[in-house]
Amino acid sequence: MKPAAFHRFSLLLGAALLCATAHADVTEAEAIEAQLGSALASADFAAKNCPNLAINDDKVQDLLKRIKKTAADLRAGEDYDEQRTVVQQLDKQQGRAMICMVLPSAHGGYARGVIQKK
């Protein structure tokens, strides 16, 4: 894929992620919950489809403790559902290889580093 196409794809994925977390006056716990919920959807996709990626379980557990939630709680949430839909659509449009390439850098903020290259 050409660099310009990769850049557009990265911007599209980043914009989709930001839409899920663009709230005014959110608390730190709400921000962590939104960002981690989104990252868990990407992590679940990566675990099934991207053998070159790993999930930083220590980071996930640390963030879950901070917000006093479980991974199941977040997987039942809107942020997870929205991100899962985005990843599924991008999988159909761009292909798995492209998604696996950008997922380690797709999530920022509190969720930065949840998905890592092996």
mmCIF file of C-alpha atoms in Angstrom:
data_model
loop_
_atom_site.group_PDB
_atom_site.id
_atom_site.type_symbol
_atom_site.label_atom_id
_atom_site.label_comp_id
_atom_site.label_asym_id
_atom_site.label_seq_id
_atom_site.Cartn_x
_atom_site.Cartn_y
_atom_site.Cartn_z
ATOM 1 C CA MET A 1 0.000 0.000 0.000
ATOM 2 C CA LYS A 2 1.261 3.454 -0.864
ATOM 3 C CA PRO A 3 2.276 5.761 2.019
ATOM 4 C CA ALA A 4 -0.519 8.219 1.206
ATOM 5 C CA ALA A 5 -3.144 5.477 1.386
ATOM 6 C CA PHE A 6 -1.701 4.217 4.678
ATOM 7 C CA HIS A 7 -1.775 7.763 6.066
ATOM 8 C CA ARG A 8 -5.446 8.201 5.044
ATOM 9 C CA PHE A 9 -6.312 4.854 6.618
ATOM 10 C CA SER A 10 -4.545 5.817 9.855
ATOM 11 C CA LEU A 11 -6.417 9.116 9.938
ATOM 12 C CA LEU A 12 -9.725 7.343 9.336
ATOM 13 C CA LEU A 13 -9.111 4.880 12.147
ATOM 14 C CA GLY A 14 -7.924 7.669 14.447
ATOM 15 C CA ALA A 15 -10.983 9.791 13.684
ATOM 16 C CA ALA A 16 -13.268 6.867 14.415
ATOM 17 C CA LEU A 17 -11.538 6.310 17.735
ATOM 18 C CA LEU A 18 -11.753 9.982 18.690
ATOM 19 C CA CYS A 19 -15.480 10.104 17.976
ATOM 20 C CA ALA A 20 -16.037 7.457 20.600
ATOM 21 C CA THR A 21 -14.187 9.440 23.264
ATOM 22 C CA ALA A 22 -14.989 13.073 22.433
ATOM 23 C CA HIS A 23 -17.001 14.070 25.503
ATOM 24 C CA ALA A 24 -16.977 17.375 27.365
ATOM 25 C CA ASP A 25 -16.184 17.521 31.061
ATOM 26 C CA VAL A 26 -15.409 13.844 31.544
ATOM 27 C CA THR A 27 -13.759 12.530 34.674
ATOM 28 C CA GLU A 28 -10.496 10.633 34.536
ATOM 29 C CA ALA A 29 -12.360 7.380 35.236
ATOM 30 C CA GLU A 30 -14.789 8.069 32.389
ATOM 31 C CA ALA A 31 -11.903 8.810 30.041
ATOM 32 C CA ILE A 32 -10.121 5.601 31.026
ATOM 33 C CA GLU A 33 -13.334 3.615 30.630
ATOM 34 C CA ALA A 34 -14.035 5.010 27.149
ATOM 35 C CA GLN A 35 -10.474 4.623 25.908
ATOM 36 C CA LEU A 36 -9.975 1.168 27.389
ATOM 37 C CA GLY A 37 -13.371 -0.033 26.171
ATOM 38 C CA SER A 38 -12.421 0.981 22.659
ATOM 39 C CA ALA A 39 -8.949 -0.532 22.954
ATOM 40 C CA LEU A 40 -10.396 -3.829 24.219
ATOM 41 C CA ALA A 41 -12.457 -4.159 21.036
ATOM 42 C CA SER A 42 -9.297 -3.661 18.991
ATOM 43 C CA ALA A 43 -7.374 -6.017 21.283
ATOM 44 C CA ASP A 44 -9.993 -8.737 20.853
ATOM 45 C CA PHE A 45 -9.719 -8.354 17.079
ATOM 46 C CA ALA A 46 -5.921 -8.450 17.302
ATOM 47 C CA ALA A 47 -5.924 -11.559 19.513
ATOM 48 C CA LYS A 48 -7.975 -13.442 16.913
ATOM 49 C CA ASN A 49 -6.488 -12.040 13.721
ATOM 50 C CA CYS A 50 -3.033 -10.535 14.233
ATOM 51 C CA PRO A 51 -0.394 -13.101 15.257
ATOM 52 C CA ASN A 52 2.289 -10.382 15.227
ATOM 53 C CA LEU A 53 0.548 -8.426 18.010
ATOM 54 C CA ALA A 54 0.308 -8.948 21.760
ATOM 55 C CA ILE A 55 -1.992 -7.551 24.428
ATOM 56 C CA ASN A 56 -0.383 -5.936 27.467
ATOM 57 C CA ASP A 57 -2.558 -7.644 30.091
ATOM 58 C CA ASP A 58 -0.748 -5.919 32.972
ATOM 59 C CA LYS A 59 -1.695 -2.516 31.579
ATOM 60 C CA VAL A 60 -5.294 -3.613 31.008
ATOM 61 C CA GLN A 61 -5.576 -4.938 34.567
ATOM 62 C CA ASP A 62 -4.032 -1.780 36.013
ATOM 63 C CA LEU A 63 -6.526 0.421 34.177
ATOM 64 C CA LEU A 64 -9.441 -1.816 35.165
ATOM 65 C CA LYS A 65 -8.418 -1.504 38.824
ATOM 66 C CA ARG A 66 -8.277 2.284 38.515
ATOM 67 C CA ILE A 67 -11.870 2.455 37.305
ATOM 68 C CA LYS A 68 -13.147 -0.447 39.420
ATOM 69 C CA LYS A 69 -14.598 -2.270 36.412
ATOM 70 C CA THR A 70 -14.090 -5.636 34.763
ATOM 71 C CA ALA A 71 -13.225 -6.378 31.170
ATOM 72 C CA ALA A 72 -16.709 -7.900 30.848
ATOM 73 C CA ASP A 73 -18.211 -4.577 31.994
ATOM 74 C CA LEU A 74 -16.362 -2.723 29.255
ATOM 75 C CA ARG A 75 -17.136 -5.332 26.604
ATOM 76 C CA ALA A 76 -20.829 -4.781 27.352
ATOM 77 C CA GLY A 77 -20.453 -1.023 26.844
ATOM 78 C CA GLU A 78 -21.078 1.408 24.033
ATOM 79 C CA ASP A 79 -17.394 2.301 23.474
ATOM 80 C CA TYR A 80 -16.496 -1.349 22.916
ATOM 81 C CA ASP A 81 -19.457 -1.879 20.590
ATOM 82 C CA GLU A 82 -18.700 1.220 18.513
ATOM 83 C CA GLN A 83 -15.040 0.286 18.092
ATOM 84 C CA ARG A 84 -15.875 -3.326 17.242
ATOM 85 C CA THR A 85 -18.171 -2.043 14.476
ATOM 86 C CA VAL A 86 -15.447 0.279 13.140
ATOM 87 C CA VAL A 87 -12.837 -2.480 13.110
ATOM 88 C CA GLN A 88 -15.217 -4.887 11.353
ATOM 89 C CA GLN A 89 -16.006 -2.288 8.684
ATOM 90 C CA LEU A 90 -12.337 -1.471 8.161
ATOM 91 C CA ASP A 91 -11.556 -5.184 7.940
ATOM 92 C CA LYS A 92 -13.988 -5.437 5.019
ATOM 93 C CA GLN A 93 -12.753 -2.232 3.353
ATOM 94 C CA GLN A 94 -9.002 -2.266 3.966
ATOM 95 C CA GLY A 95 -8.175 -5.846 4.906
ATOM 96 C CA ARG A 96 -6.783 -7.511 7.965
ATOM 97 C CA ALA A 97 -3.134 -6.902 7.220
ATOM 98 C CA MET A 98 -3.667 -3.135 7.235
ATOM 99 C CA ILE A 99 -5.588 -3.209 10.507
ATOM 100 C CA CYS A 100 -2.944 -5.365 12.165
ATOM 101 C CA MET A 101 -0.285 -2.916 11.013
ATOM 102 C CA VAL A 102 -1.934 0.165 12.557
ATOM 103 C CA LEU A 103 -3.533 -1.194 15.748
ATOM 104 C CA PRO A 104 -0.414 -0.775 17.937
ATOM 105 C CA SER A 105 -0.486 2.977 17.288
ATOM 106 C CA ALA A 106 -4.249 3.437 16.926
ATOM 107 C CA HIS A 107 -5.055 3.972 20.602
ATOM 108 C CA GLY A 108 -3.628 6.823 22.594
ATOM 109 C CA GLY A 109 -4.236 8.365 25.964
ATOM 110 C CA TYR A 110 -4.699 5.891 28.780
ATOM 111 C CA ALA A 111 -4.970 2.982 26.330
ATOM 112 C CA ARG A 112 -1.609 3.665 24.669
ATOM 113 C CA GLY A 113 0.419 0.451 24.751
ATOM 114 C CA VAL A 114 -2.482 -1.945 25.320
ATOM 115 C CA ILE A 115 -1.775 -3.444 21.891
ATOM 116 C CA GLN A 116 1.898 -4.001 21.085
ATOM 117 C CA LYS A 117 4.035 -5.574 18.397
ATOM 118 C CA LYS A 118 5.594 -8.871 19.469
#
